[in-house]
Amino acid sequence: MAPSTSIALLFLLFLSDSRTATGCNFPDFMQTNAEDGTKRDWRTHLTEGGRTGKNWEVALGFYGNNMRSSVFGVMEAKDKPHPFTRICLDEVKEGRFMVEHQEHGPTTSDEYGTSLLYLCMEFVHRSDDVVQIRESRKLVFNNPNLCSQEDIEHVPWIIVNMANFYTSKVQCPLQGGFSMKVFDKIKNEDICSGYDGATRLESECMSGEGMFFRFRHEICIPANLHMRTHQRVYCMANWQQNGYTFSIIRADKAEHVWCYRFPTNNHGTFQSYLFRDGRCEIDDFPQKTDRYLRIAVIHDKPRTLSDLCM
C-alpha cells in the first residue's frame, strides 16, 4: 500500500472516531429496551379519549442515540402532529443534549417532506414511570449555546410509561380528609351546589392506598372527566415547582391520567387545579388550556380513629 494511501485511510479513521466521540445516547432511564430486559412504552399527549381513537396521542421510542415518535388517532383529529425523529448529537452539559430534529410530514399525496432543525433537550426524571422534557427553541443550524441558556422551557405534556401503568404508584403528598367544591372552567360555579352531601377528597388515610374522589351523586361528576362517583386514583409522581406541588394521578381500573396541582404551603385551605389531560401548567391562572377544573379544598378537622376519612 502506498504511503499516501495509508495516510488518507488514517485520516478518514480519525474523522470517523471524532464523529463517534462527539455523539451521545439519550439517558438510560429513557431507553425503550432497558438493560435488565424490560420494555418501556412511553406515551405523551394523553388527551381524553386518545386511547379510544377520538383524539390522538404520541408514542416515543428511545434506542441509543435515536428518538422516534409515532402518532396514534384518527386522521382528521384536531391539531394532530406529524411524526418526527431526533438524533442525539452531543451532551453539551450534564443532562442537556443537543439534538437534530427531523419532521416527517406529507407535502403531497405521494411524497413526504422533511425539514432539519436543531434544539437542546433535557429530561426531567419525575419518577421511574413519569418524565417531563425541557426544550429550547428550534434553529435551522446547530448551536450548542442553546444548552447554555436558562430559558429552556418545560413542555407541559408529561410522558408516561404505559408498560407499568397499573403497577406504578408512589406516596401521594396530601394526607387526610378534605371537603371540596368543584368549579367548571366554563360555568365557574360549583357543579354540585344544588345537591345534598359534600363532595370529598380523601388521601392516604392509610399509607399506600392512594386518593379517593367521592362525588356522592353521579350528577356531581364533571362532564367527560372519566371518573366514577367513588373514584380511586394512585399517584405516579410528585414534585414541587414555582410554589406548587404537582401530582400525576392515574385511575385504578382504566387508562386515564390527570395532573393535580395545589399550593405547597396551603395551611389546609386552598385552591387547586385538576388538569383533565396529561399536562401540567405552571401559570397561577392557566391560560394555555381550558381543560381543567378549579377545586376549592378545606382540610377537615382531626377526628377520632373510628371515623377518620368518613
XYZ file of N, CA and C in Angstrom, residues 5 7 22 51 58-60 102 111 116 139 179 215 225 273 276 282 285 308 310:
60
model
N -1.711 6.542 0.408
C -2.983 5.852 0.644
C -3.170 5.543 2.120
N -1.881 7.175 4.658
C -2.156 8.430 5.366
C -3.622 8.827 5.195
N -18.068 12.638 19.576
C -18.952 13.755 19.877
C -20.414 13.331 19.899
N -56.822 7.213 23.637
C -56.615 5.776 23.543
C -57.844 5.055 22.988
N -49.184 10.418 21.356
C -47.878 10.223 20.745
C -47.121 9.151 21.512
N -46.583 8.177 20.781
C -45.703 7.157 21.356
C -44.265 7.564 21.060
N -43.388 7.443 22.065
C -41.982 7.807 21.921
C -41.110 6.584 22.166
N -35.951 16.013 12.912
C -36.427 15.865 11.542
C -37.889 15.461 11.559
N -45.565 12.051 -1.701
C -44.212 12.285 -1.213
C -44.268 12.862 0.193
N -34.909 19.743 8.610
C -33.938 19.554 9.685
C -33.899 20.789 10.565
N -33.730 25.827 15.938
C -32.988 26.634 14.964
C -32.717 25.798 13.719
N -62.985 18.445 52.373
C -64.213 18.816 51.677
C -63.817 19.670 50.481
N -67.802 11.823 44.865
C -68.722 12.831 44.350
C -70.139 12.680 44.905
N -65.098 13.702 32.591
C -63.923 13.577 33.456
C -63.433 12.138 33.536
N -56.038 22.815 41.191
C -56.453 22.623 39.797
C -56.265 21.162 39.411
N -57.443 18.052 33.054
C -58.110 16.881 32.523
C -57.182 15.985 31.705
N -47.978 25.654 34.832
C -47.364 26.300 35.995
C -47.880 27.716 36.216
N -52.832 31.311 36.943
C -54.151 31.177 36.334
C -53.941 30.622 34.928
N -62.272 8.488 61.048
C -61.338 9.244 60.219
C -61.588 8.928 58.745
N -64.201 9.562 56.900
C -65.562 9.154 56.543
C -66.333 10.395 56.110
